[in-house]
XYZ file of C-alpha atoms in Angstrom:
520
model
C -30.854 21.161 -12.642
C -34.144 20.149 -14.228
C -37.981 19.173 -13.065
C -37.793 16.579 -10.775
C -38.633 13.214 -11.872
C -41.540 11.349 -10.766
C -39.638 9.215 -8.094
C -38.271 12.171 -6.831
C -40.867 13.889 -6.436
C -42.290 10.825 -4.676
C -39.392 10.689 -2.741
C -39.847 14.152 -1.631
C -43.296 13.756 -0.394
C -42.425 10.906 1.959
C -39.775 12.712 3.388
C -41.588 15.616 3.956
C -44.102 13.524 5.818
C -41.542 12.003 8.132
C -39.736 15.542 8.769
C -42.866 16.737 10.218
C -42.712 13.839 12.858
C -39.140 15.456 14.100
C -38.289 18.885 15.102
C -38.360 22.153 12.959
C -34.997 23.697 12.641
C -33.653 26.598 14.069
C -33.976 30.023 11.506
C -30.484 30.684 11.408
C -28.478 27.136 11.427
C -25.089 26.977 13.270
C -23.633 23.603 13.229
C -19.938 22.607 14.158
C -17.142 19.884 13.304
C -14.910 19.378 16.158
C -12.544 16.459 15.967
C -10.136 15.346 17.836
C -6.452 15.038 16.603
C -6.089 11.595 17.815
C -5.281 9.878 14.552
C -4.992 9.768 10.620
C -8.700 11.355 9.442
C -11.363 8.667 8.589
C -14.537 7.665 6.587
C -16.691 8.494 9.754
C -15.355 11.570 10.759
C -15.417 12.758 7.144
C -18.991 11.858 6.744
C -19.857 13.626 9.821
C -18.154 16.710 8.696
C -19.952 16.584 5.133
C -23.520 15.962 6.573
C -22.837 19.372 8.833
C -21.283 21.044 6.200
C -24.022 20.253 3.652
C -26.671 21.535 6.601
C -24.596 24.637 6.617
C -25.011 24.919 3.023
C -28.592 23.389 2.966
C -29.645 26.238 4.939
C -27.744 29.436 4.751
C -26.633 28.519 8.176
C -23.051 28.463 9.741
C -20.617 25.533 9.737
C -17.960 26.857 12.861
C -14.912 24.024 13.143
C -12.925 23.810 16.687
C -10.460 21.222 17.025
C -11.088 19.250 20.359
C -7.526 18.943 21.393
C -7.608 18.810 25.729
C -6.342 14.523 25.632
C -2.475 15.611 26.036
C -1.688 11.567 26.020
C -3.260 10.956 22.532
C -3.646 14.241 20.500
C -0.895 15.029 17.506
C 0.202 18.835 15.857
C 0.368 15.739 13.095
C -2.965 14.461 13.406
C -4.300 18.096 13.653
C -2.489 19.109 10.149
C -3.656 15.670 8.642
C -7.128 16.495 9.538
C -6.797 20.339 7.852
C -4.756 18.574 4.984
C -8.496 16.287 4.780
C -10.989 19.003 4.401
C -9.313 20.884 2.066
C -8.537 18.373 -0.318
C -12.072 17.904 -0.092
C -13.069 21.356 -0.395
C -15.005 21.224 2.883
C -14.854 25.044 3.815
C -16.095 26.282 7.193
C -16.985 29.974 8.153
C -16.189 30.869 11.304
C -13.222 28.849 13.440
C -9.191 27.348 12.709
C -7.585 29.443 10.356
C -10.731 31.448 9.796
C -11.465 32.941 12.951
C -14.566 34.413 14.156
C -15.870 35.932 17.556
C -16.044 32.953 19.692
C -12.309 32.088 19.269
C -10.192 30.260 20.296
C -11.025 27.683 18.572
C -8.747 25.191 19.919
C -9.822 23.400 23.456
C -6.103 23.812 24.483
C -6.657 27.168 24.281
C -10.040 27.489 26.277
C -8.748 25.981 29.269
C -9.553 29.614 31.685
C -13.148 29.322 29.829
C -13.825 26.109 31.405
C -12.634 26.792 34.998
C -14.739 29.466 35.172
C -17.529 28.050 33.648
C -17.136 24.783 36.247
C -16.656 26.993 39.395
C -20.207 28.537 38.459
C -21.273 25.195 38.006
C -20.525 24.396 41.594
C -21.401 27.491 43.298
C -24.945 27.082 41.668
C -25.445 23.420 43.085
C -25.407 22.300 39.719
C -21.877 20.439 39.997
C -20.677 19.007 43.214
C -17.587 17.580 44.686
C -16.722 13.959 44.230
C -13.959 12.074 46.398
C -14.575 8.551 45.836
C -11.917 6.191 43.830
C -13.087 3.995 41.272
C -11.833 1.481 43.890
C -14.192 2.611 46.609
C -17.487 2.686 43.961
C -16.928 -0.767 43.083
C -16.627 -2.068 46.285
C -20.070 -0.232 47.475
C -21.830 -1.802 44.099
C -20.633 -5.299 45.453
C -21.680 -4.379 49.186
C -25.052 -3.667 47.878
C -25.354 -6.522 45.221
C -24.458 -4.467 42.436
C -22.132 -5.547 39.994
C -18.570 -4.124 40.230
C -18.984 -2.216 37.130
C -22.498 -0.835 37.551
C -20.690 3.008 37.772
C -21.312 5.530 40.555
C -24.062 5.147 43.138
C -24.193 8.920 44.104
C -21.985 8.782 47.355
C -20.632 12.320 47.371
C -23.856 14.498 46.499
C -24.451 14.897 50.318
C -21.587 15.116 51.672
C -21.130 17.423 54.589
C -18.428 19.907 55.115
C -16.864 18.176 57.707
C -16.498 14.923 55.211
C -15.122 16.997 52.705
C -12.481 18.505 55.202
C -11.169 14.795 56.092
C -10.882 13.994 53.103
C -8.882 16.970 51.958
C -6.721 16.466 54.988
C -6.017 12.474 53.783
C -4.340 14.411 50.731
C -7.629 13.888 48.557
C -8.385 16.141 45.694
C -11.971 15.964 44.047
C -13.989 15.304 40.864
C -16.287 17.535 39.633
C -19.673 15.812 39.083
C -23.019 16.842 37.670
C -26.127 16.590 39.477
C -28.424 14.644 37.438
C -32.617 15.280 37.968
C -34.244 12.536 38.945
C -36.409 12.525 36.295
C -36.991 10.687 32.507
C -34.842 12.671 29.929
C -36.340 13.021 26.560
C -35.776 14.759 23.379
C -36.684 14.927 19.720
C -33.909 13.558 17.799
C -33.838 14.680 14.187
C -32.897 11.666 12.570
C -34.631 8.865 15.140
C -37.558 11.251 16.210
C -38.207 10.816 20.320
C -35.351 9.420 22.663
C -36.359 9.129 26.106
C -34.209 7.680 28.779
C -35.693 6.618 31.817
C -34.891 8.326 35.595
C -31.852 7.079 37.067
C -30.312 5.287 33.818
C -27.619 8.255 33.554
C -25.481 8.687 36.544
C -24.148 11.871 38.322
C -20.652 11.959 35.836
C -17.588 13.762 35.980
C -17.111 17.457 33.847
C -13.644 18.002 36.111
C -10.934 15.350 36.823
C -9.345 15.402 40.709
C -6.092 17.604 39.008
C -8.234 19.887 37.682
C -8.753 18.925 33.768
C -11.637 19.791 31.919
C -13.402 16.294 30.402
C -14.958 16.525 27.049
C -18.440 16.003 29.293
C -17.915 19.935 30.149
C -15.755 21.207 27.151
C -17.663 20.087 24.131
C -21.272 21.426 25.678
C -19.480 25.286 27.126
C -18.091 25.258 23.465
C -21.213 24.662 21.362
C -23.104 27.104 24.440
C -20.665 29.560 24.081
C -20.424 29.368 20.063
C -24.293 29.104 19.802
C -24.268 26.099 18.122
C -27.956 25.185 17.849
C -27.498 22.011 15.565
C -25.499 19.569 16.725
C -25.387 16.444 14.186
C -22.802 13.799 15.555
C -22.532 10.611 15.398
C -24.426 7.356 16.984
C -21.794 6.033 19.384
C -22.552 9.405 21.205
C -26.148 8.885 22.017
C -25.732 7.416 25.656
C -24.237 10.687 26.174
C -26.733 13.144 24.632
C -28.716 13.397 28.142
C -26.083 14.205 30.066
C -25.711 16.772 27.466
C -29.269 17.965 27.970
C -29.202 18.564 31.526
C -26.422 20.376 31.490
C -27.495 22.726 29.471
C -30.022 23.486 31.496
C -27.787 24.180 33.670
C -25.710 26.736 31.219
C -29.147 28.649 30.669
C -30.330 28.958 33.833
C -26.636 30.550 34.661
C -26.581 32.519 31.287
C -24.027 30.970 29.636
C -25.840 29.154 26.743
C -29.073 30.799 24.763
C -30.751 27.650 24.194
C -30.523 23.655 24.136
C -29.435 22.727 20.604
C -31.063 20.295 18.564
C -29.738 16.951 18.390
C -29.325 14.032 15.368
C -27.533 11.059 15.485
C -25.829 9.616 12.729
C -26.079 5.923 11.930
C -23.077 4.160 12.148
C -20.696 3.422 9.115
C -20.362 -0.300 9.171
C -17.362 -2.459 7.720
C -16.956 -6.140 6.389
C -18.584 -8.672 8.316
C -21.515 -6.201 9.325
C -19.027 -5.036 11.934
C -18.904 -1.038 13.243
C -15.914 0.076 10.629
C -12.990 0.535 12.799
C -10.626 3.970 12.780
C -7.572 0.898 11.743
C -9.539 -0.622 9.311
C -7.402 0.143 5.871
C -11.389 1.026 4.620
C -11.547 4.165 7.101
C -8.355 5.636 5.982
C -8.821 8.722 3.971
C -5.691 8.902 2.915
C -5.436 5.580 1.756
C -8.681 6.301 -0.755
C -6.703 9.335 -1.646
C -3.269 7.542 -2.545
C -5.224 4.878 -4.424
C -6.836 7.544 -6.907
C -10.073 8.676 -5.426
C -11.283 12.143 -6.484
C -13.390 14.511 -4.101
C -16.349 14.799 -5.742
C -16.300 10.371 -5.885
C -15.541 10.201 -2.686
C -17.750 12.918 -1.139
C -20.887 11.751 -3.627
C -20.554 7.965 -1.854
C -19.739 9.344 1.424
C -23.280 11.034 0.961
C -24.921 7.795 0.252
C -24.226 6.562 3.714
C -27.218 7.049 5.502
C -28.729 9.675 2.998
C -29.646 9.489 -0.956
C -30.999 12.335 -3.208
C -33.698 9.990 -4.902
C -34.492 6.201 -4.726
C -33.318 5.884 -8.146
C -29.849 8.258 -8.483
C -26.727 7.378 -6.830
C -24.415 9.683 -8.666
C -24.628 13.545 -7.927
C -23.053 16.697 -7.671
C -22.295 18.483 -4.024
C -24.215 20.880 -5.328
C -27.009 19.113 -6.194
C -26.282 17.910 -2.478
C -26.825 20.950 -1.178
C -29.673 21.883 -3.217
C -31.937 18.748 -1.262
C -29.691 17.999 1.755
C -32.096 18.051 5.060
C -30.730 16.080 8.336
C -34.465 14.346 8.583
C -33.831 12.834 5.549
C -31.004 11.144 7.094
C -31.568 6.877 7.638
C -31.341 5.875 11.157
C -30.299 2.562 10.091
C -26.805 1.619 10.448
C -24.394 1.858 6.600
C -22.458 -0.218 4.835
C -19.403 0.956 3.439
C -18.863 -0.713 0.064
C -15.678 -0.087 -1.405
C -16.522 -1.206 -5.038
C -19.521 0.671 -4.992
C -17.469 3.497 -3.748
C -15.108 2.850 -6.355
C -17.750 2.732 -9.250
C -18.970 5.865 -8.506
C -15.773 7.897 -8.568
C -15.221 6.026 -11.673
C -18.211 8.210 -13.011
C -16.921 11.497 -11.649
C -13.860 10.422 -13.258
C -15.890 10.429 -16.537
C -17.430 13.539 -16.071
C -14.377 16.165 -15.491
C -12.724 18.039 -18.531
C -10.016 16.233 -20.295
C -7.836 18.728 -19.273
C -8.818 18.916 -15.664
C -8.616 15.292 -15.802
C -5.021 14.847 -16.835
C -3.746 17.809 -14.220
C -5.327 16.064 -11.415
C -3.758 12.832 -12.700
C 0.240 13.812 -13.167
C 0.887 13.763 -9.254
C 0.064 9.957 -9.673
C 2.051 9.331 -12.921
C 5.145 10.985 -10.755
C 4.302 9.094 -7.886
C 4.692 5.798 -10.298
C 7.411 6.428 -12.416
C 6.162 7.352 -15.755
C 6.353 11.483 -16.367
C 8.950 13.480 -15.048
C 7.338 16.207 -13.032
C 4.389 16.043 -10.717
C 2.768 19.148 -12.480
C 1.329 19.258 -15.449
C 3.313 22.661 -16.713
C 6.864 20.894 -16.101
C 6.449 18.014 -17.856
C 8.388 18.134 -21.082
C 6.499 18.774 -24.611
C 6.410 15.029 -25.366
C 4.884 14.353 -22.721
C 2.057 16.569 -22.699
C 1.382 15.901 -26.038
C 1.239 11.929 -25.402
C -1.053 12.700 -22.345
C -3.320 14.736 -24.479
C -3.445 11.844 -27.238
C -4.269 9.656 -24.706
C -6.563 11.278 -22.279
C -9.859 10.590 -24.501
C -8.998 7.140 -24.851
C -8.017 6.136 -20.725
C -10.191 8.492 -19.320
C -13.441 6.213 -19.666
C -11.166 3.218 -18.738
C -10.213 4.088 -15.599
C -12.230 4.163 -12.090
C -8.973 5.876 -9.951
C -6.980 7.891 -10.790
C -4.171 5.680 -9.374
C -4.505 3.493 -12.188
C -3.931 6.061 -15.219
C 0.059 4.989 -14.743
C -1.158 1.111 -16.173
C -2.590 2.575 -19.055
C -0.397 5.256 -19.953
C 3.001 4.007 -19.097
C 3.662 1.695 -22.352
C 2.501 5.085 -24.012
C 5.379 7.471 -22.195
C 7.732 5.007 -22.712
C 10.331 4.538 -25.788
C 11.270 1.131 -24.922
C 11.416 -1.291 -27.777
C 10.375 -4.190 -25.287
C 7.978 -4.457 -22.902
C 8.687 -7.106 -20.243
C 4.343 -8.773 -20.330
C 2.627 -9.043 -16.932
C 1.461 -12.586 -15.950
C -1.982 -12.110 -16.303
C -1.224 -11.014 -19.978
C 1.860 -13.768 -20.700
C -1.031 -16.050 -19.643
C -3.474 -15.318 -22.022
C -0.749 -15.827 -25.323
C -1.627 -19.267 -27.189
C 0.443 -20.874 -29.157
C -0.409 -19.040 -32.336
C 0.962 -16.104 -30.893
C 4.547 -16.204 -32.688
C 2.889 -16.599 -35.891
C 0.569 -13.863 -35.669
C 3.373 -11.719 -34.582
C 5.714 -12.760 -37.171
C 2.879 -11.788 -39.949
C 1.789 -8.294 -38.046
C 5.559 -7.198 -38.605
C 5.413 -8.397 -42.121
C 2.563 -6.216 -42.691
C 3.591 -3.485 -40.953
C 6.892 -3.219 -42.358
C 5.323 -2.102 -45.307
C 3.416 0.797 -43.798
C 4.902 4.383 -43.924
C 5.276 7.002 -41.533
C 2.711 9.034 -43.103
C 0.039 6.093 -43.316
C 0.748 5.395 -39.986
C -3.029 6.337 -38.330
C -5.594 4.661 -36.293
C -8.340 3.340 -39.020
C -5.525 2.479 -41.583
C -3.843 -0.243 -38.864
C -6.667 -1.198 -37.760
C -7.757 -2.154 -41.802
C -4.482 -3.440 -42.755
C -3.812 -5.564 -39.557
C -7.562 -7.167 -39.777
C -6.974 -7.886 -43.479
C -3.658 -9.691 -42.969
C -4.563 -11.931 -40.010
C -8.174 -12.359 -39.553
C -9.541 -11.699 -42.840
C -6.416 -13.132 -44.959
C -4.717 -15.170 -42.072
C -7.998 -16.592 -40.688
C -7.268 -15.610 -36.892
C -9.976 -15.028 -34.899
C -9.696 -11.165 -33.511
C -9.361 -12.796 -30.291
C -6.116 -14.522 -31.467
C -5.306 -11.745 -33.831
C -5.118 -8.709 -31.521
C -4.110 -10.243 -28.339
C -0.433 -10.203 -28.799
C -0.164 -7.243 -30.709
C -1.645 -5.774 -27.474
C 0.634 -7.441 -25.077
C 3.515 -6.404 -27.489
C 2.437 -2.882 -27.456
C 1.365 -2.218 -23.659
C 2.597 -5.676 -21.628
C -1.096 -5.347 -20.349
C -4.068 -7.489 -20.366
C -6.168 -4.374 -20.233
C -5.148 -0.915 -22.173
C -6.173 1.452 -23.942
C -7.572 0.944 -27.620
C -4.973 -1.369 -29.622
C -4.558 0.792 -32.731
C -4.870 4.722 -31.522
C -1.999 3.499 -29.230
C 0.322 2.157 -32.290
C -0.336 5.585 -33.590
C 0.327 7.508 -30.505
C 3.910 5.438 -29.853
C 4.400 5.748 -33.737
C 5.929 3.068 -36.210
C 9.769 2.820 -35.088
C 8.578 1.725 -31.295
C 5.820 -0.152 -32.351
C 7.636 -2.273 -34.461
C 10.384 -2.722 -31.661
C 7.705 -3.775 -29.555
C 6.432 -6.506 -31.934
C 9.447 -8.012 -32.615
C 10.546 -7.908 -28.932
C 7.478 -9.902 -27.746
C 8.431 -12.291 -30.471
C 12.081 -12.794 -29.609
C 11.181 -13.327 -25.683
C 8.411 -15.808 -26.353
């Protein structure tokens, strides 16, 4: 990379100023990813696993990913593989956790379950945790006793309870929660995206780490794990705030017992939002990763606009490198206002990346799609046959700059693979023939009848064909070239008229003409 430019360096300054309003960050780094397999991955969990992964990165720290698997009902060995499949087809690479290993393992919450039984029966002998018999049925009606809404969550019945009360309610069959004692006291902390958080004493209520049959919630398993991993950067995402000083007091708890080193540092990612200013929903077609995938996005498109929501590089550059992400990734930088996720500017910008790869990289990443649709026999680039190769290779310089995903390389290149003599027009390009169209036909094939093999080249059609029917025939270009490109591709859009005549070569060309001509 070069000198910064003058907006960058602005840039810089001001967010240097702001960083010094938040927290200073640890020396050695160790953030974590640790979804749940609940579903197909999505745009939010992705951009929650690149911002820690470019902190990682950022700061010669430690990205360590667990898989938060203890929801028996809802977690998949599908969703799990999907979300493995995810981050390395983006080249997201972690360094200590699944499949890598490391010295906190497991790394699976399945697998932890002794970890947390032992960690919650400290919990209780310390006074920290206590036992918790009421139903949901029983809080409700005391919040309605007292004038309290139904809903207004637990009032604190069990903290006190007496021996004796927790004997009769063993012997009516009753098995209890685990709840944490929370201080009476405001919570506060520095977050390092929205700067101070405080929530005021009494606004979080004693909650549940251990259900009545003995399961671990995440509300215990997700702070032992980042304790017991030393994770000391937690970046995660803004639905989770409510929870973060529950979080807090319970590590207190974890130090003052010896099980975590420290409280971690907390920032909140702004939410990805959808159409209609709504929070982008895991269903939404949008949040699909997969779907982006299938429809042509590459990594380094995706993962550059992924960047851009809630951080940019400079005020005036949306396109970069993950390097170049690494290089001036800071979590302070990040916006605490909410994103918008804007599929054609998503779209644009892969369209650049697209631009920028090697022709050659370009057309290897682009044969699994070409399979996929139909048009190449072999989803690898080394078993596709010689012709096709060397029609690929013809045509890469001319699609390449045409195209914003990689889905769409079949549209331009199939008329080009193929050796039909027709080509059955789309709508949108029947649509646009006028009623000159025959005519201008009939007079291309009457001037390129008399064109031989060897003459048969880009700049000489393009001469001969603009002689005979704009220049000599009197056809505007317009009305010249448009059928000639619906005979030769059946497109309204393709690539450039007269490098693809030469690519499909007289015999087909011809065909193609005359085809068009005999179905109009």
């Amino acid at each position: 990379m070069g000198p910064m430019t003058e907006p960058e360096n602005a840039a810089q300054s001001a967010a240097q100023e702001t960083k010094n309003d938040k927290p200073t960050l640890p020396k050695d780094v160790r953030v974590r990813f640790c979804p749940s397999p609940t579903g197909t991955p999505h745009v939010g969990m992705v951009r929650t696993a690149l911002f820690n992964w470019a902190e990682a990165r950022a700061t010669g720290g430690k990205l360590i990913f667990r898989i938060e698997d203890t929801d028996a009902a809802r977690d998949s060995e599908e969703s799990y593989n999907q979300i493995l499949e995810a981050l390395r087809w983006l080249g997201i690479d972690w360094d200590e956790g699944i499949d890598v290993g490391g010295p906190h393992g497991p790394y699976r919450q399945s697998e932890r379950t002794d970890i947390y039984k032992d960690v919650a029966a400290k919990l209780l002998a310390a006074g920290y945790a206590y036992e918790s018999y009421s139903t949901p049925e029983e809080i409700k009606e005391r919040n309605l006793a007292a004038g309290r809404p139904a809903e207004f969550g637990y009032d604190g019945y069990d903290r006190d309870l007496t021996e004796e009360q927790k004997a009769a309610f063993r012997a009516e069959g009753r098995k209890p929660a685990l709840r944490i004692r929370m201080p009476d006291e405001d919570i506060a902390f520095d977050d390092l995206i929205r700067g101070r958080i405080e929530f005021k004493a009494g606004s979080v209520p004693d909650y549940v780490i251990v259900r009545p049959n003995g399961d671990a919630l995440y509300t215990l398993t997700n702070p032992v794990d980042d304790a017991l991993m030393e994770i000391n950067v937690v970046l995660r995402g803004e639905d989770l705030l409510s929870s973060t000083p529950r979080q807090i007091v319970l590590y207190r708890y974890l130090e003052a017992l010896g099980i975590a080193k420290t409280t971690p540092l907390f920032g909140h990612m702004p939410y990805v939002m959808g159409q209609g200013n709504k929070k982008l929903s895991k269903r939404d077609p949008e949040s699909n990763l997969f779907n982006h995938r299938d429809a042509g996005f590459i990594r380094e498109g995706l993962l550059n606009y992924l960047a851009l929501l809630g951080w940019s590089i400079a005020p005036d550059r949306d396109v970069f490198s993950m390097q170049e992400m690494i290089e001036k990734f800071d979590v302070r930088d990040v916006k605490a206002n909410p994103a918008r996720f804007d599929l054609d500017k998503a779209i644009s910008i892969n369209a650049e990346h697209i631009r920028m790869l090697d022709a050659d990289d370009f057309l290897r990443r682009s044969v699994p799609y070409l399979h996929r649709d139909g048009v190449v026999s072999a989803d690898s680039w080394d078993a596709l046959t010689e012709r096709e190769q060397a029609v690929l290779t013809a045509a890469a310089p001319l699609v390449q700059p045409r195209v914003r995903l990689l889905g769409e390389v079949a549209g331009m290149v199939g008329s080009l693979l193929s050796t039909d003599g027709y080509i059955e027009p789309d709508d949108d390009a029947r649509k646009q023939l006028k009623d000159s169209a025959g005519a201008v036909l009939d007079l291309a094939v009457a001037t390129l009848e008399g064109v031989s093999e060897a003459d048969w080249k880009t700049d000489f059609l393009h001469e001969t064909l603009n002689k005979a029917l704009v220049e000599d025939g009197g056809y505007k270009p317009r009305l010249a070239f448009g059928p000639v490109r619906v005979a030769m591709s059946g497109r309204r859009v393709s690539p450039p008229l007269f490098e693809s005549m030469e690519i499909v070569g007289r015999e087909v060309s011809l065909a193609r003409l005359r085809g068009l001509r005999e179905h109009l």
